[in-house]
Amino acid sequence: MVSLFDISLKINGFPIKKAKAELDKIVNLSEAEYADFLQNKKKEIVDFHLQNNAFYQKLVGNKIVPQWEDLPILNKQNLQKPLKERLSKGYTLKNIYLNKTSGSSGTPFVFAKDKYCHALTWSSIFMRFGWYNINFNHSYQARFYGIPLHFLGYQKERFKDFLSRRFRFPVFDLSDAFLEKVLKKFQNKKFDYINGYTSSIVLFAKFLENKNIILKEICPTLKACFVTSEMLFESDKKLLEKQFKIPIINEYGASELDLIAFENTQGEWQINAETLFVEILDENDQVLPHGKEGRIVITSLFNKAHPFIRYDIGDIGILDEKSTLQKPILKKLMGRTNDIALLPSGKKSPGLTFYYVTKSIIEDDGNVKEFIIKQTKLDTFEIEYVSDKALNSNQILKIESAIASYLEPNLKFSFVRKDVLERTNRGKLQQFKSFL
């Protein structure tokens, strides 16, 4: 079979063969060799941007030879300026990979990667999906993603889908009528794997549960399901495993960087230590020991077109105590730093705590399909939900009582039943949102 995916990367100027060879070399380094590799790559990328990138020079300031810990933390607000002001010498719009973030963090921006760096990103993705016998050149993907609705963007994505051997299910309409059509495709096509937004795939699993259908039985070719872009809760993972009867693999990535962490075959969330360097920092930008919760700060070791050095991605997480330099393990991802609920008592709580507590009650009877929580005032929250029938007073009382015991009492709630929930323009569902 012709390797269309590899060919399309090569035609677009991404040196995929060279990138695969380098990644293979990095993966096979000994522990001591890897430590040297990481030290050299960190120094090399900092030196390059200090010499070739005016934006990064200005960010660092007058420090001549800074220690790694003295380097500034780059944040999304720093990047809110035209891309041409952030590109390194020798890079233009014509010789880079150009894209923009989804804006799910509230701070969207345009970014660039040099073509070799982007080829390494794809090599890293190939390798990790390969752990589950998925090959992008041959395996057929059922894709639950958004899609641009304007004509040119739509056609471009559909063409990319063709080259990448994937069939896309746009996630803007997730009604039962649409999911019925999705089910028919699984009955008629030989999909090898599922990939897409967590909330959409979970909704499909709930639809199958209501119909008492196991997906693997109607589509025996399925090998695995990869969920991304939104939190995967343990209860949802169990539901997916029950209804799909295939491995459910959790990934964590960022378009401006790479795959950050990917669940390995031992069930560990293994961090990509080949093209990235990940640190967990406290509020004073000090590195935290493994096992402590803090801000996830990431360095792209190969991107010469644009600096992502000690870049605060806006997420909170914990590195596992058993992590090593060569094999860091992400123990827990807590959600985004901008999804923090501020409470009347002065307490701060991750917004996903509200979501998690509510979820354990709201989905008990299988009536509620999905929901989101919005904080509108310091003491006021709105819960929007999609269900066949309205929540009853007993369910509402349980939710209010659980949140009072987990967080604090005297918070006010309103419950709004909707036909469909608002998603981002890329189709993501933001489970908690603060309007403070």
Short mmCIF file of C-alpha atoms in Angstrom, two decimals:
data_model
loop_
_atom_site.label_atom_id
_atom_site.label_comp_id
_atom_site.label_asym_id
_atom_site.label_seq_id
_atom_site.Cartn_x
_atom_site.Cartn_y
_atom_site.Cartn_z
CA MET A 1 0.00 0.00 0.00
CA VAL A 2 1.29 3.49 -0.91
CA SER A 3 2.36 5.46 2.18
CA LEU A 4 0.21 8.51 1.37
CA PHE A 5 0.67 10.10 4.77
CA ASP A 6 4.49 9.99 4.64
CA ILE A 7 4.45 11.15 1.01
CA SER A 8 2.19 14.13 1.81
CA LEU A 9 4.56 15.21 4.63
CA LYS A 10 7.56 14.92 2.31
CA ILE A 11 5.84 16.90 -0.49
CA ASN A 12 5.08 19.68 2.00
CA GLY A 13 8.75 19.95 2.91
CA PHE A 14 8.76 18.05 6.21
CA PRO A 15 11.89 15.81 6.31
CA ILE A 16 10.09 12.87 7.87
CA LYS A 17 12.73 10.21 7.09
CA LYS A 18 15.50 12.19 8.79
CA ALA A 19 13.21 12.98 11.76
CA LYS A 20 12.28 9.31 12.26
CA ALA A 21 15.97 8.35 12.23
CA GLU A 22 16.83 10.99 14.86
CA LEU A 23 13.90 10.04 17.09
CA ASP A 24 14.93 6.39 16.90
CA LYS A 25 18.44 7.37 17.99
CA ILE A 26 17.16 9.40 20.98
CA VAL A 27 14.86 6.57 22.13
CA ASN A 28 17.79 4.15 22.17
CA LEU A 29 20.18 6.29 24.23
CA SER A 30 21.43 4.89 27.53
CA GLU A 31 20.49 6.76 30.71
CA ALA A 32 23.85 8.55 30.86
CA GLU A 33 23.78 9.35 27.13
CA TYR A 34 20.27 10.76 27.49
CA ALA A 35 21.32 13.05 30.37
CA ASP A 36 24.09 14.48 28.12
CA PHE A 37 21.68 14.78 25.17
CA LEU A 38 19.14 16.73 27.26
CA GLN A 39 21.77 19.06 28.72
CA ASN A 40 23.18 19.79 25.26
CA LYS A 41 19.77 20.32 23.63
CA LYS A 42 18.66 22.73 26.37
CA LYS A 43 21.86 24.77 25.98
CA GLU A 44 21.69 24.61 22.18
CA ILE A 45 18.08 25.85 21.92
CA VAL A 46 18.64 28.71 24.40
CA ASP A 47 21.88 29.80 22.68
CA PHE A 48 20.18 29.68 19.28
CA HIS A 49 17.28 31.92 20.31
CA LEU A 50 19.50 34.32 22.26
CA GLN A 51 21.54 34.81 19.07
CA ASN A 52 18.75 34.70 16.48
CA ASN A 53 15.48 35.78 18.04
CA ALA A 54 14.91 39.43 19.04
CA PHE A 55 11.66 38.58 20.85
CA TYR A 56 13.46 36.06 23.09
CA GLN A 57 16.49 38.33 23.60
CA LYS A 58 14.15 41.04 24.91
CA LEU A 59 12.35 38.55 27.17
CA VAL A 60 15.62 37.34 28.75
CA GLY A 61 17.09 40.84 29.08
CA ASN A 62 20.72 41.60 29.89
CA LYS A 63 21.75 38.31 31.51
CA ILE A 64 24.86 37.22 29.62
CA VAL A 65 24.99 33.48 30.38
CA PRO A 66 21.89 32.71 32.46
CA GLN A 67 21.53 29.54 34.49
CA TRP A 68 18.57 27.42 33.35
CA GLU A 69 16.60 28.29 36.53
CA ASP A 70 17.16 32.02 35.85
CA LEU A 71 15.55 31.90 32.42
CA PRO A 72 12.19 33.70 32.30
CA ILE A 73 8.90 31.81 32.20
CA LEU A 74 7.23 32.38 28.84
CA ASN A 75 3.45 32.70 29.02
CA LYS A 76 0.61 33.05 26.53
CA GLN A 77 0.28 36.79 27.20
CA ASN A 78 3.90 37.26 26.03
CA LEU A 79 2.83 35.72 22.72
CA GLN A 80 -0.01 38.18 22.04
CA LYS A 81 1.91 40.04 19.35
CA PRO A 82 2.29 39.59 15.58
CA LEU A 83 4.09 36.37 14.64
CA LYS A 84 6.64 38.18 12.46
CA GLU A 85 7.92 39.87 15.65
CA ARG A 86 8.48 36.44 17.24
CA LEU A 87 10.16 34.55 14.38
CA SER A 88 13.88 33.77 14.44
CA LYS A 89 16.31 35.07 11.80
CA GLY A 90 16.11 33.08 8.58
CA TYR A 91 12.47 32.06 9.10
CA THR A 92 9.55 33.55 7.17
CA LEU A 93 5.94 32.61 6.56
CA LYS A 94 7.17 30.67 3.51
CA ASN A 95 9.54 28.21 5.22
CA ILE A 96 7.72 27.34 8.46
CA TYR A 97 4.78 25.29 9.68
CA LEU A 98 2.14 27.84 10.69
CA ASN A 99 -0.91 27.22 12.89
CA LYS A 100 -2.93 28.74 15.70
CA THR A 101 -4.02 27.44 19.09
CA SER A 102 -7.69 26.66 19.68
CA GLY A 103 -8.16 29.37 22.30
CA SER A 104 -9.56 26.90 24.84
CA SER A 105 -7.19 28.52 27.36
CA GLY A 106 -8.83 31.89 26.68
CA THR A 107 -5.65 33.18 25.03
CA PRO A 108 -5.41 32.03 21.39
CA PHE A 109 -2.32 32.91 19.34
CA VAL A 110 -0.60 32.11 16.06
CA PHE A 111 2.59 30.06 16.32
CA ALA A 112 5.32 28.62 14.10
CA LYS A 113 7.52 25.53 14.00
CA ASP A 114 10.45 24.99 11.68
CA LYS A 115 9.77 22.14 9.29
CA TYR A 116 12.24 19.74 10.89
CA CYS A 117 10.71 20.32 14.33
CA HIS A 118 7.25 19.60 12.91
CA ALA A 119 8.54 16.43 11.22
CA LEU A 120 9.83 15.33 14.65
CA THR A 121 6.36 16.00 16.10
CA TRP A 122 4.85 13.63 13.55
CA SER A 123 7.59 11.06 14.17
CA SER A 124 6.79 11.19 17.89
CA ILE A 125 3.07 10.68 17.16
CA PHE A 126 3.82 7.76 14.77
CA MET A 127 5.97 6.07 17.41
CA ARG A 128 3.41 6.34 20.21
CA PHE A 129 0.45 5.19 18.14
CA GLY A 130 2.71 2.36 16.98
CA TRP A 131 2.76 1.06 20.57
CA TYR A 132 -0.82 -0.05 19.80
CA ASN A 133 -0.13 -1.36 16.27
CA ILE A 134 -1.61 1.73 14.61
CA ASN A 135 0.13 2.92 11.44
CA PHE A 136 -1.10 6.21 9.95
CA ASN A 137 -0.21 5.06 6.43
CA HIS A 138 -2.45 1.97 6.62
CA SER A 139 -4.79 2.09 9.64
CA TYR A 140 -8.27 3.55 9.13
CA GLN A 141 -9.33 6.17 11.69
CA ALA A 142 -12.81 7.12 12.92
CA ARG A 143 -12.24 10.76 13.84
CA PHE A 144 -14.47 12.69 16.29
CA TYR A 145 -13.32 16.27 15.73
CA GLY A 146 -14.50 19.71 14.74
CA ILE A 147 -14.14 20.96 11.18
CA PRO A 148 -14.08 24.48 9.68
CA LEU A 149 -17.51 25.31 8.32
CA HIS A 150 -16.36 27.77 5.61
CA PHE A 151 -15.93 26.17 2.18
CA LEU A 152 -12.13 26.32 1.68
CA GLY A 153 -11.29 25.23 5.24
CA TYR A 154 -13.82 22.42 5.05
CA GLN A 155 -12.45 21.07 1.75
CA LYS A 156 -8.85 21.34 2.99
CA GLU A 157 -9.63 19.28 6.11
CA ARG A 158 -11.53 16.68 4.08
CA PHE A 159 -8.53 16.33 1.72
CA LYS A 160 -6.19 15.94 4.73
CA ASP A 161 -8.60 13.28 6.05
CA PHE A 162 -8.28 11.43 2.74
CA LEU A 163 -4.47 11.51 2.82
CA SER A 164 -4.46 10.46 6.48
CA ARG A 165 -6.89 7.54 6.03
CA ARG A 166 -9.52 8.90 8.39
CA PHE A 167 -13.29 9.35 8.28
CA ARG A 168 -14.40 12.44 10.20
CA PHE A 169 -17.53 12.74 12.31
CA PRO A 170 -17.98 16.51 12.96
CA VAL A 171 -18.91 16.98 16.61
CA PHE A 172 -21.15 20.05 16.43
CA ASP A 173 -24.33 17.96 16.17
CA LEU A 174 -24.37 15.07 18.64
CA SER A 175 -28.09 14.38 18.59
CA ASP A 176 -29.37 10.80 18.69
CA ALA A 177 -30.29 11.11 15.00
CA PHE A 178 -26.68 11.98 14.14
CA LEU A 179 -25.24 9.27 16.41
CA GLU A 180 -27.49 6.76 14.64
CA LYS A 181 -25.67 7.67 11.40
CA VAL A 182 -22.32 7.30 13.17
CA LEU A 183 -23.35 3.83 14.32
CA LYS A 184 -24.25 2.83 10.74
CA LYS A 185 -20.76 3.90 9.56
CA PHE A 186 -19.18 1.63 12.18
CA GLN A 187 -21.36 -1.21 10.94
CA ASN A 188 -20.31 -0.63 7.31
CA LYS A 189 -16.66 0.47 7.51
CA LYS A 190 -13.57 -1.37 8.73
CA PHE A 191 -12.20 1.17 11.20
CA ASP A 192 -8.94 0.28 12.97
CA TYR A 193 -9.12 2.93 15.69
CA ILE A 194 -11.03 5.90 17.11
CA ASN A 195 -9.42 9.29 17.79
CA GLY A 196 -10.95 12.52 18.99
CA TYR A 197 -12.41 14.76 21.66
CA THR A 198 -13.18 12.97 24.91
CA SER A 199 -16.66 14.43 25.49
CA SER A 200 -17.90 13.50 21.99
CA ILE A 201 -16.64 9.92 22.23
CA VAL A 202 -18.14 9.55 25.73
CA LEU A 203 -21.49 10.77 24.38
CA PHE A 204 -21.33 8.13 21.64
CA ALA A 205 -20.60 5.46 24.30
CA LYS A 206 -23.66 6.57 26.29
CA PHE A 207 -25.74 6.30 23.13
CA LEU A 208 -24.46 2.72 22.63
CA GLU A 209 -25.15 1.90 26.28
CA ASN A 210 -28.79 2.98 25.90
CA LYS A 211 -29.10 0.71 22.85
CA ASN A 212 -27.24 -2.13 24.59
CA ILE A 213 -24.65 -2.30 21.77
CA ILE A 214 -20.95 -3.25 22.08
CA LEU A 215 -18.97 -1.41 19.39
CA LYS A 216 -16.32 -4.12 18.90
CA GLU A 217 -19.09 -6.62 18.08
CA ILE A 218 -20.40 -4.55 15.18
CA CYS A 219 -16.94 -3.33 14.07
CA PRO A 220 -14.54 -6.24 14.80
CA THR A 221 -11.55 -4.51 13.13
CA LEU A 222 -11.30 -1.91 15.94
CA LYS A 223 -8.04 -2.09 17.93
CA ALA A 224 -7.98 1.00 20.17
CA CYS A 225 -9.54 4.35 21.08
CA PHE A 226 -7.41 7.47 21.69
CA VAL A 227 -9.03 10.40 23.52
CA THR A 228 -7.59 13.90 23.58
CA SER A 229 -8.12 17.64 24.26
CA GLU A 230 -10.49 17.24 27.23
CA MET A 231 -10.27 15.57 30.64
CA LEU A 232 -10.93 11.82 30.74
CA PHE A 233 -12.53 10.92 34.08
CA GLU A 234 -12.15 7.41 35.47
CA SER A 235 -15.91 6.76 35.31
CA ASP A 236 -15.94 7.78 31.63
CA LYS A 237 -12.97 5.54 30.89
CA LYS A 238 -14.82 2.59 32.43
CA LEU A 239 -17.89 3.38 30.32
CA LEU A 240 -15.77 3.52 27.13
CA GLU A 241 -14.08 0.22 27.97
CA LYS A 242 -17.46 -1.40 28.67
CA GLN A 243 -19.15 -0.20 25.46
CA PHE A 244 -16.21 -0.38 23.05
CA LYS A 245 -14.36 -3.48 24.41
CA ILE A 246 -11.02 -2.09 23.17
CA PRO A 247 -8.11 -0.34 24.99
CA ILE A 248 -8.85 3.32 25.84
CA ILE A 249 -5.69 5.43 25.58
CA ASN A 250 -5.42 8.88 27.09
CA GLU A 251 -3.21 11.49 25.43
CA TYR A 252 -2.30 15.04 26.41
CA GLY A 253 -0.87 17.42 23.85
CA ALA A 254 -0.69 21.01 22.64
CA SER A 255 -0.68 22.05 19.00
CA GLU A 256 2.11 24.59 19.59
CA LEU A 257 4.36 21.89 21.12
CA ASP A 258 3.82 18.19 20.47
CA LEU A 259 2.28 15.21 22.22
CA ILE A 260 3.14 15.99 25.85
CA ALA A 261 2.06 12.73 27.51
CA PHE A 262 0.69 9.52 26.09
CA GLU A 263 -0.57 6.45 27.94
CA ASN A 264 1.89 3.60 27.38
CA THR A 265 1.03 -0.10 27.28
CA GLN A 266 1.67 -0.37 31.04
CA GLY A 267 -1.07 2.21 31.71
CA GLU A 268 1.40 4.98 32.64
CA TRP A 269 1.01 8.51 31.26
CA GLN A 270 4.51 8.69 29.78
CA ILE A 271 5.82 12.17 29.04
CA ASN A 272 7.51 12.86 25.71
CA ALA A 273 11.13 13.30 26.79
CA GLU A 274 12.48 13.01 23.23
CA THR A 275 11.41 16.41 21.89
CA LEU A 276 10.25 18.19 25.08
CA PHE A 277 11.55 18.99 28.56
CA VAL A 278 8.78 19.21 31.18
CA GLU A 279 9.06 20.95 34.57
CA ILE A 280 6.53 21.39 37.41
CA LEU A 281 6.89 24.82 39.06
CA ASP A 282 5.35 26.51 42.10
CA GLU A 283 3.88 30.05 42.14
CA ASN A 284 7.41 31.48 42.63
CA ASP A 285 8.73 29.66 39.53
CA GLN A 286 10.73 27.19 41.65
CA VAL A 287 11.00 23.58 40.47
CA LEU A 288 8.90 21.24 42.61
CA PRO A 289 9.90 17.71 43.62
CA HIS A 290 8.12 14.76 42.01
CA GLY A 291 4.74 14.13 43.63
CA LYS A 292 3.98 17.83 44.20
CA GLU A 293 1.26 19.68 42.30
CA GLY A 294 2.22 22.74 40.26
CA ARG A 295 2.23 24.56 36.93
CA ILE A 296 3.29 22.58 33.88
CA VAL A 297 6.15 24.40 32.12
CA ILE A 298 7.51 22.97 28.88
CA THR A 299 10.52 23.53 26.62
CA SER A 300 10.48 22.54 22.97
CA LEU A 301 14.01 21.24 22.42
CA PHE A 302 14.01 21.47 18.62
CA ASN A 303 11.89 24.46 17.54
CA LYS A 304 14.28 27.03 16.06
CA ALA A 305 11.63 29.04 14.19
CA HIS A 306 9.92 30.17 17.41
CA PRO A 307 11.02 29.94 21.07
CA PHE A 308 8.99 27.80 23.44
CA ILE A 309 11.49 27.79 26.30
CA ARG A 310 10.14 27.33 29.84
CA TYR A 311 6.66 27.92 28.41
CA ASP A 312 3.80 27.94 30.93
CA ILE A 313 1.14 26.03 29.04
CA GLY A 314 -1.57 27.02 31.54
CA ASP A 315 -2.15 23.57 33.04
CA ILE A 316 -1.64 22.15 36.53
CA GLY A 317 -0.21 18.68 37.07
CA ILE A 318 1.93 16.29 39.12
CA LEU A 319 4.94 14.22 38.05
CA ASP A 320 4.99 10.70 39.48
CA GLU A 321 7.57 9.99 42.20
CA LYS A 322 9.00 7.14 40.08
CA SER A 323 9.78 9.52 37.18
CA THR A 324 13.30 9.57 35.80
CA LEU A 325 14.94 12.14 33.51
CA GLN A 326 14.59 9.77 30.55
CA LYS A 327 11.12 8.48 31.45
CA PRO A 328 9.03 11.09 33.27
CA ILE A 329 5.49 9.96 34.15
CA LEU A 330 2.56 12.36 34.50
CA LYS A 331 0.74 11.19 37.63
CA LYS A 332 -2.17 13.60 37.35
CA LEU A 333 -3.44 16.42 35.16
CA MET A 334 -5.58 18.78 37.23
CA GLY A 335 -6.94 21.06 34.50
CA ARG A 336 -6.16 24.55 33.34
CA THR A 337 -4.92 27.30 35.64
CA ASN A 338 -7.60 29.64 34.27
CA ASP A 339 -10.34 27.17 35.29
CA ILE A 340 -10.08 28.10 38.94
CA ALA A 341 -13.24 28.77 40.95
CA LEU A 342 -12.91 31.63 43.46
CA LEU A 343 -15.29 31.19 46.42
CA PRO A 344 -16.81 33.72 48.88
CA SER A 345 -14.64 32.39 51.74
CA GLY A 346 -11.50 33.27 49.74
CA LYS A 347 -10.89 29.60 48.95
CA LYS A 348 -9.66 28.72 45.44
CA SER A 349 -10.63 25.41 43.89
CA PRO A 350 -9.99 23.84 40.47
CA GLY A 351 -13.22 24.27 38.50
CA LEU A 352 -13.09 20.61 37.59
CA THR A 353 -13.72 19.78 41.28
CA PHE A 354 -17.23 21.23 40.81
CA TYR A 355 -17.62 19.30 37.62
CA TYR A 356 -16.40 16.03 39.14
CA VAL A 357 -18.61 16.25 42.26
CA THR A 358 -21.66 17.15 40.16
CA LYS A 359 -20.89 14.43 37.62
CA SER A 360 -20.99 11.68 40.25
CA ILE A 361 -24.63 12.57 41.03
CA ILE A 362 -26.01 14.01 37.82
CA GLU A 363 -25.31 10.92 35.72
CA ASP A 364 -26.59 8.32 38.19
CA ASP A 365 -29.79 7.58 36.32
CA GLY A 366 -28.34 7.84 32.81
CA ASN A 367 -30.77 10.64 31.98
CA VAL A 368 -28.23 13.50 31.69
CA LYS A 369 -26.09 13.15 28.57
CA GLU A 370 -23.60 15.95 29.21
CA PHE A 371 -23.32 19.20 31.14
CA ILE A 372 -21.12 22.22 31.82
CA ILE A 373 -20.73 24.49 34.85
CA LYS A 374 -20.39 28.28 34.59
CA GLN A 375 -19.39 30.55 37.48
CA THR A 376 -21.25 33.85 36.98
CA LYS A 377 -20.61 35.48 40.40
CA LEU A 378 -18.45 34.71 43.43
CA ASP A 379 -21.26 32.66 45.00
CA THR A 380 -23.33 31.82 41.89
CA PHE A 381 -23.04 28.93 39.45
CA GLU A 382 -25.10 27.92 36.45
CA ILE A 383 -25.30 24.29 35.38
CA GLU A 384 -26.34 23.77 31.76
CA TYR A 385 -27.27 20.22 30.86
CA VAL A 386 -28.70 18.10 28.05
CA SER A 387 -31.19 15.41 29.06
CA ASP A 388 -34.45 13.73 28.07
CA LYS A 389 -36.18 15.13 31.15
CA ALA A 390 -35.47 17.89 33.65
CA LEU A 391 -33.50 17.23 36.85
CA ASN A 392 -35.79 16.64 39.78
CA SER A 393 -35.64 18.44 43.14
CA ASN A 394 -34.00 15.44 44.81
CA GLN A 395 -31.11 15.42 42.30
CA ILE A 396 -30.67 19.19 42.67
CA LEU A 397 -30.61 18.88 46.47
CA LYS A 398 -27.98 16.10 46.26
CA ILE A 399 -25.74 18.23 44.01
CA GLU A 400 -25.99 21.28 46.30
CA SER A 401 -25.35 19.14 49.38
CA ALA A 402 -22.31 17.37 47.84
CA ILE A 403 -20.74 20.67 46.74
CA ALA A 404 -21.38 22.20 50.18
CA SER A 405 -19.49 19.31 51.83
CA TYR A 406 -16.64 19.13 49.28
CA LEU A 407 -16.14 22.88 48.90
CA GLU A 408 -18.26 25.21 51.02
CA PRO A 409 -21.93 25.90 51.90
CA ASN A 410 -24.27 28.72 50.86
CA LEU A 411 -23.42 28.69 47.16
CA LYS A 412 -26.27 29.42 44.73
CA PHE A 413 -27.10 27.28 41.71
CA SER A 414 -29.40 27.56 38.73
CA PHE A 415 -30.06 24.61 36.42
CA VAL A 416 -30.72 25.22 32.73
CA ARG A 417 -31.83 22.35 30.52
CA LYS A 418 -30.71 22.73 26.90
CA ASP A 419 -31.07 20.85 23.63
CA VAL A 420 -27.38 21.29 22.83
CA LEU A 421 -24.36 22.68 24.69
CA GLU A 422 -22.11 25.39 23.34
CA ARG A 423 -18.77 24.13 22.05
CA THR A 424 -15.69 26.04 20.87
CA ASN A 425 -15.31 26.72 17.15
CA ARG A 426 -13.21 23.54 17.01
CA GLY A 427 -15.85 21.45 18.71
CA LYS A 428 -14.33 21.16 22.20
CA LEU A 429 -16.52 21.17 25.29
CA GLN A 430 -15.21 23.33 28.12
CA GLN A 431 -16.55 21.61 31.23
CA PHE A 432 -16.04 24.52 33.63
CA LYS A 433 -15.87 28.20 32.81
CA SER A 434 -15.44 31.19 35.10
CA PHE A 435 -16.87 34.57 34.09
CA LEU A 436 -15.37 36.42 37.06
#
